[in-house]
CSV table of C-alpha atoms in Angstrom, one decimal:
chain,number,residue,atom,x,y,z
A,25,UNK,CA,-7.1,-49.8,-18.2
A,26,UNK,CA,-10.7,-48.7,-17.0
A,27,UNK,CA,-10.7,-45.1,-18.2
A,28,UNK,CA,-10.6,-42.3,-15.8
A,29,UNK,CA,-14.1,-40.3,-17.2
A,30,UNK,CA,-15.6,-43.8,-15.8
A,31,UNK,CA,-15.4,-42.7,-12.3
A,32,UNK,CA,-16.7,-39.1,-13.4
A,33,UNK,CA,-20.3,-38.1,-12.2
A,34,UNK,CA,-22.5,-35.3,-13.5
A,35,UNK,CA,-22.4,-33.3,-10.4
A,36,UNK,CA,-19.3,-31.3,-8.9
A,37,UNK,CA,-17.8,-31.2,-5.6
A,38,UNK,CA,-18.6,-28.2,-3.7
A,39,UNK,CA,-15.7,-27.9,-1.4
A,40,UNK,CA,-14.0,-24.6,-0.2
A,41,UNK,CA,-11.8,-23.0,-2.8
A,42,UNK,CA,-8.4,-24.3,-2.1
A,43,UNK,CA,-9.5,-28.0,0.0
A,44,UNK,CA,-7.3,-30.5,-0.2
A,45,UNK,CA,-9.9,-32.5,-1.0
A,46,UNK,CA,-9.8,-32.2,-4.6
A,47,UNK,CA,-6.8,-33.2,-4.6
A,48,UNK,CA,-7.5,-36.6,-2.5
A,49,UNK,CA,-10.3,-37.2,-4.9
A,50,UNK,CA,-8.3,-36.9,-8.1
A,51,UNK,CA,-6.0,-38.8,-6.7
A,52,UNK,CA,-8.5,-41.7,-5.7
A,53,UNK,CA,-9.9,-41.6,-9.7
A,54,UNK,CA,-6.7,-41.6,-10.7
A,55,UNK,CA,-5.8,-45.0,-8.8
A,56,UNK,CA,-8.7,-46.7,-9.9
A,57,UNK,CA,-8.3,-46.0,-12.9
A,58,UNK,CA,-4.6,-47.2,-13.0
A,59,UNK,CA,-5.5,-50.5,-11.0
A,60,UNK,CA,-8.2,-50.8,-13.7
A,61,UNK,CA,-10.6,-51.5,-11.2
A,62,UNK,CA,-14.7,-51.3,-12.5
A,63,UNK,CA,-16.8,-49.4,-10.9
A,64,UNK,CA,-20.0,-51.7,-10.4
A,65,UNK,CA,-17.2,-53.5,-8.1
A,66,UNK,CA,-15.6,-50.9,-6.6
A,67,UNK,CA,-17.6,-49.7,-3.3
A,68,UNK,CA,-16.3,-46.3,-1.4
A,69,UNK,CA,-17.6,-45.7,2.2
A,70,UNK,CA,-17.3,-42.8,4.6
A,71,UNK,CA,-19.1,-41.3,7.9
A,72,UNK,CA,-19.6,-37.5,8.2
A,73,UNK,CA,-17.3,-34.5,7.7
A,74,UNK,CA,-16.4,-32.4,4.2
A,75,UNK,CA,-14.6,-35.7,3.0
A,76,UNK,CA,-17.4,-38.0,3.4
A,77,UNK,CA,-19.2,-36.2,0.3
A,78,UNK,CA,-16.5,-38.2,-1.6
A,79,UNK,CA,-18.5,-40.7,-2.3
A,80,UNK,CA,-21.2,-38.5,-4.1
A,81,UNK,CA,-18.4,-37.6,-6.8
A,82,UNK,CA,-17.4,-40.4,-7.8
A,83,UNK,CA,-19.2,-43.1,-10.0
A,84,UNK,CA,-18.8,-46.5,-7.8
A,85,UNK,CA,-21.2,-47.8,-5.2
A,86,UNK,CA,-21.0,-45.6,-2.4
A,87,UNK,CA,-22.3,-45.5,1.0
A,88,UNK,CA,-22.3,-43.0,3.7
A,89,UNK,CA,-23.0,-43.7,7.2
A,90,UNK,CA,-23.0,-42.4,10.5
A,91,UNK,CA,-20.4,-40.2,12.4
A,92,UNK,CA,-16.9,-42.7,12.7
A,93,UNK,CA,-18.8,-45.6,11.1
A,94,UNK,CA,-17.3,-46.0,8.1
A,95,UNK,CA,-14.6,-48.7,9.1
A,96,UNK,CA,-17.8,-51.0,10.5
A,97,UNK,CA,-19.9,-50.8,7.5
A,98,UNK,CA,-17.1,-51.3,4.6
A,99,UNK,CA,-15.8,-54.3,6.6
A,100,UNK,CA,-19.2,-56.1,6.6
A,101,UNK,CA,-19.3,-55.0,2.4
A,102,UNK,CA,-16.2,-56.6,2.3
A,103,UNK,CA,-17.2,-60.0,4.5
A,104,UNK,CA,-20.4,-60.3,2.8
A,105,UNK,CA,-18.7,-59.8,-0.5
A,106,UNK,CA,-14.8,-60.6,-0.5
A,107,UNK,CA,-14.8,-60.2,-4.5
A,108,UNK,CA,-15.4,-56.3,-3.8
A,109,UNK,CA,-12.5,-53.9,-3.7
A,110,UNK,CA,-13.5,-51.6,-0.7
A,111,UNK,CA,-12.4,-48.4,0.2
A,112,UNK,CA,-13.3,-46.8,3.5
A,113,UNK,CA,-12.8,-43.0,4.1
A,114,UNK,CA,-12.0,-41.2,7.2
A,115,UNK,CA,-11.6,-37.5,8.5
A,116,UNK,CA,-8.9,-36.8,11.5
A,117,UNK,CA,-12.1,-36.0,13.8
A,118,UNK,CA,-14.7,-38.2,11.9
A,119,UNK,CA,-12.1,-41.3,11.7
A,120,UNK,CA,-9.6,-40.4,15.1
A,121,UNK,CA,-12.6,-39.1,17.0
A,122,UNK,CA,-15.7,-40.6,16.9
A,123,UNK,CA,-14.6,-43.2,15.0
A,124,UNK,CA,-11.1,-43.8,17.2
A,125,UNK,CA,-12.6,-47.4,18.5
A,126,UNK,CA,-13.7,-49.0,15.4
A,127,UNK,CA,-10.3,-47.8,14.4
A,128,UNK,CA,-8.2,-49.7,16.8
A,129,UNK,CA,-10.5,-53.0,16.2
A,130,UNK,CA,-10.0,-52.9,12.2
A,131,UNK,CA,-5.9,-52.4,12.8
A,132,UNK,CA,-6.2,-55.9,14.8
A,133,UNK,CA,-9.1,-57.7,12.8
A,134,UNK,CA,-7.2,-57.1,9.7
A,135,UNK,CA,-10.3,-57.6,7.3
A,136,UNK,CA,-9.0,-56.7,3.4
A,137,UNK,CA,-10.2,-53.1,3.0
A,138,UNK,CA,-7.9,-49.8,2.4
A,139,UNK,CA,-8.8,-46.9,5.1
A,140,UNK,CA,-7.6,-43.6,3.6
A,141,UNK,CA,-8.0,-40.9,6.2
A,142,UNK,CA,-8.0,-36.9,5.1
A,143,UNK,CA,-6.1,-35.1,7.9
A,144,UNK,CA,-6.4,-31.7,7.8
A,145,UNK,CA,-6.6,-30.7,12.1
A,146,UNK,CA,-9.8,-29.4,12.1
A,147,UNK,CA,-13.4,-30.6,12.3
A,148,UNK,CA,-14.1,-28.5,9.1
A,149,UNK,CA,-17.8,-29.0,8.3
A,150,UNK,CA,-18.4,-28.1,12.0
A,151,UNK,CA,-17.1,-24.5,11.5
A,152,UNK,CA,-13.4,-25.3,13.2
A,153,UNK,CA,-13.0,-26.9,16.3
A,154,UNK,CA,-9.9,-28.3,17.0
A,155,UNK,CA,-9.3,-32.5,16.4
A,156,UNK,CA,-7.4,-35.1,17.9
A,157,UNK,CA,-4.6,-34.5,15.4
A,158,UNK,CA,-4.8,-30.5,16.1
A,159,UNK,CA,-1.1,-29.1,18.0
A,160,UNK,CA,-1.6,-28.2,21.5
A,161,UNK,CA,-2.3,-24.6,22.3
A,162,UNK,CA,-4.5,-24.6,19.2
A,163,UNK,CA,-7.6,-21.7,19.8
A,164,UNK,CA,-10.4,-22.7,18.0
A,165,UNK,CA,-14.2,-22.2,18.9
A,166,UNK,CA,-14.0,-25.3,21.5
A,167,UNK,CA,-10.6,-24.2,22.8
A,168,UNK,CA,-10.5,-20.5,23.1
A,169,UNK,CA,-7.5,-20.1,24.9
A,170,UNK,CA,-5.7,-23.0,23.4
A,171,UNK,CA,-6.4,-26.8,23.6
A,172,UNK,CA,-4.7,-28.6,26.5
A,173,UNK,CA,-3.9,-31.7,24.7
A,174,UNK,CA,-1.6,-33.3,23.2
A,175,UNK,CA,-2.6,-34.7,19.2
A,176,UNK,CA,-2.5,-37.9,18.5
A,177,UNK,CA,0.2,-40.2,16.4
A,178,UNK,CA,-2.4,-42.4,14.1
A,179,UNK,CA,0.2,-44.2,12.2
A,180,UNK,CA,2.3,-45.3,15.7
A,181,UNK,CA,-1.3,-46.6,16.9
A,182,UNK,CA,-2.0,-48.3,13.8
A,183,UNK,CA,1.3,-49.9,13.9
A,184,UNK,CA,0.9,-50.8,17.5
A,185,UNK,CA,-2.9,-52.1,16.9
A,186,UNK,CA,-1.5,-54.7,14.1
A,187,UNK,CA,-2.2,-52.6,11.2
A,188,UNK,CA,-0.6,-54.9,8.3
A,189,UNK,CA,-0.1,-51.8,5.8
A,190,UNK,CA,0.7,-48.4,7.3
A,191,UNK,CA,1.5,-44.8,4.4
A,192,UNK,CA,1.0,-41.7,5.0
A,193,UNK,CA,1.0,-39.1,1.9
A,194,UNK,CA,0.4,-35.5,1.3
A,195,UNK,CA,-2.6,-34.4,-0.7
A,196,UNK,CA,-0.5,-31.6,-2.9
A,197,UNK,CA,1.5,-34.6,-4.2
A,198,UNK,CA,-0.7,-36.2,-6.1
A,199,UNK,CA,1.5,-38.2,-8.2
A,200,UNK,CA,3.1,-39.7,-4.7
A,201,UNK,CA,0.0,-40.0,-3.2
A,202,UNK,CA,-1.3,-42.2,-6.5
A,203,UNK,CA,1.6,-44.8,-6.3
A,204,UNK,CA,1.3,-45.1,-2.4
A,205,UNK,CA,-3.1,-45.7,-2.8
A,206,UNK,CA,-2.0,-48.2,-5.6
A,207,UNK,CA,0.0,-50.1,-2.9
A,208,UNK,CA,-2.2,-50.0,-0.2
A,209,UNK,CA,-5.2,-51.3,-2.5
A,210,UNK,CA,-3.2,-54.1,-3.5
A,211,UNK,CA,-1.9,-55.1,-0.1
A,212,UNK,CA,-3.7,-58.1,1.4
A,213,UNK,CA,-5.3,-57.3,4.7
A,214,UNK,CA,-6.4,-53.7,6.4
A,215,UNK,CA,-4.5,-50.8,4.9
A,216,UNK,CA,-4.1,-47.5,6.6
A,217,UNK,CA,-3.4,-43.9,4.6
A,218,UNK,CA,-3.2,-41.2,6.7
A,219,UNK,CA,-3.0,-37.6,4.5
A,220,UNK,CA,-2.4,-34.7,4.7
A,221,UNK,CA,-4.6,-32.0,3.5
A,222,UNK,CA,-4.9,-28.0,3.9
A,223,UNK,CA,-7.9,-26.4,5.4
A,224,UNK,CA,-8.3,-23.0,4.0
A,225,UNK,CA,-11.2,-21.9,5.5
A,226,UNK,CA,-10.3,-23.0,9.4
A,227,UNK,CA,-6.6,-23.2,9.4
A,228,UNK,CA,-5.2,-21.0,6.8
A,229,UNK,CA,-1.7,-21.0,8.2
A,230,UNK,CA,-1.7,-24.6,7.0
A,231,UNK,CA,-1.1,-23.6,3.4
A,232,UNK,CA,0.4,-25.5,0.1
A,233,UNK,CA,3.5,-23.2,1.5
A,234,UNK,CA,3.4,-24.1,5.3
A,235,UNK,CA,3.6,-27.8,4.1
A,236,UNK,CA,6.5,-27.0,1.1
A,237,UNK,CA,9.3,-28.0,3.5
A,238,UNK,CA,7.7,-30.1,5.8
A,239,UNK,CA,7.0,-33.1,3.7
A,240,UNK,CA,9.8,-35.7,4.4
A,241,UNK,CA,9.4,-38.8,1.8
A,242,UNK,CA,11.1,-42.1,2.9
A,243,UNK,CA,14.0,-43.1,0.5
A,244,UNK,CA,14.9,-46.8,-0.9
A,245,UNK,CA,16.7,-47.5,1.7
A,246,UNK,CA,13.8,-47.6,4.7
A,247,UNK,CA,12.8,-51.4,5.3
A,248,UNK,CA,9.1,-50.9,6.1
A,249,UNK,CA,9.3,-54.8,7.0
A,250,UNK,CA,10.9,-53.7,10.4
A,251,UNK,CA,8.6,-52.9,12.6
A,252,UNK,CA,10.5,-51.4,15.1
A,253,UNK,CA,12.4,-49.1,12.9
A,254,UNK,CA,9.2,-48.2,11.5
A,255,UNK,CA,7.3,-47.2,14.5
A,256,UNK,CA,10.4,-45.0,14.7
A,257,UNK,CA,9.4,-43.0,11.9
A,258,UNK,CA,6.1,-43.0,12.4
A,259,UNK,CA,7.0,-41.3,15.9
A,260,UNK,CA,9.0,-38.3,14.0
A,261,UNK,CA,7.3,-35.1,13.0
A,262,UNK,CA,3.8,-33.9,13.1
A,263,UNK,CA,1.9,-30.6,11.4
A,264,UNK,CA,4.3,-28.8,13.5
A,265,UNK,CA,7.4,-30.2,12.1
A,266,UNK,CA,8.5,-32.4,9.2
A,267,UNK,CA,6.0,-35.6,8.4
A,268,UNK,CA,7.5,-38.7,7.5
A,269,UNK,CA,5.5,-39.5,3.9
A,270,UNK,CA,5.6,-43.0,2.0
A,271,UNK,CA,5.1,-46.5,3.2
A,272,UNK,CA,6.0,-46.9,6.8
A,273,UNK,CA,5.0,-49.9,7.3
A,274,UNK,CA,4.1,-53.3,5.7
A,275,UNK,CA,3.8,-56.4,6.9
A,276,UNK,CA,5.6,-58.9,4.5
């Protein structure tokens, strides 16, 4: 097993206090290290938002790119070099915003990369405007008496778009959220992880005790093979209600 001080680099993240982040980023050492993966073949991509400094703080080949054009550039990584294991990294407005076409495109092309998306509602690094995955009526600096629209459902579009591999996790679970990365790393063909992360700083309300009961794991019994039964739990909840967690989808 490569060790886990392998991925470790000399500098610290600077993220708020409390940012899920940390969590998604132990978690992500944690599964390479557990898939024994080397590092000098591991390559981790992202675009622009607090999450995309990821790749900074963590000792692989990294790239970051351009707002919502992390999808583009890890699948070229991965065509010019299918020996690579590559890891693309999203935020909900970086990845569902901007980056909401290249999106769609790498559900349907199906190239064999793992998309791990940290959803937190908020375009954080921009000081707190709301996101496609923000509730309606949400008053933020670009909505100051409430947004108007409705969020977004990434994993019913990835499902929809031909997405082979569809999870979502929470990031205050990181032993879950470990054994569901291990999974979508290993699956052949695109793999989508959608979680969920506080914001401190721009939602507070959406706290390790907002989420407590509204993490809903998928038991034994849920046939992610069925896609129609699985587009039915990807439909349930939302950061208003209970989230469906686990592997929701998975193309056999």
């Amino acid at each position: 097993m490569a060790k886990l001080k392998e991925f470790n680099t000399t500098e610290l993240p600077t993220w708020c206090p409390g940012c899920g982040n940390y969590s998604i980023i132990a978690s992500v050492k944690k599964t390479l290290s557990e898939l024994n993966l080397e590092p000098q073949n591991t390559v981790l991509v992202s675009g622009v938002g607090c999450f995309a400094k990821l790749p900074y703080w963590i000792k692989t080949n990294g790239f970051v790119g351009l707002h919502g054009r992390s999808l583009p550039v890890a699948q070229g990584v991965k065509l010019a070099n299918p020996k690579l294991t590559v890891l693309a990294f999203g935020g909900d407005g970086d990845g569902y915003g901007e980056g909401g076409n290249h999106f769609l495109h790498a559900c349907r092309r199906n190239v064999d990369i793992t998309y791990i998306v940290h959803n937190n509602s908020v375009f954080g690094l921009t000081t707190g405007q709301y996101s496609p995955t923000s509730e309606k009526g949400r008053k933020s600096k670009s909505s100051l008496l409430g947004s108007t629209e409705q969020p977004i459902n990434p994993l019913a579009i990835a499902i929809a778009s031909g997405a082979t591999f569809v999870a979502r996790a929470y990031a205050g679970h990181t032993k879950e959220t470990v054994e569901i990365l291990k999974k979508a790393i290993n699956h052949k063909g695109f793999a989508f992880v959608d979680i969920i992360q506080p914001c401190p700083s721009y939602v507070p309300e959406h706290n390790q005790k907002y989420f407590k009961d509204k993490i809903d794991y998928l038991d034994e019994t849920h046939n992610s093979g069925d896609k129609i039964k699985s587009m039915e739990n990807a439909l349930k909840g939302g950061f208003e209600e209970k989230s469906v967690c686990g592997i929701i989808y998975q193309e056999k």
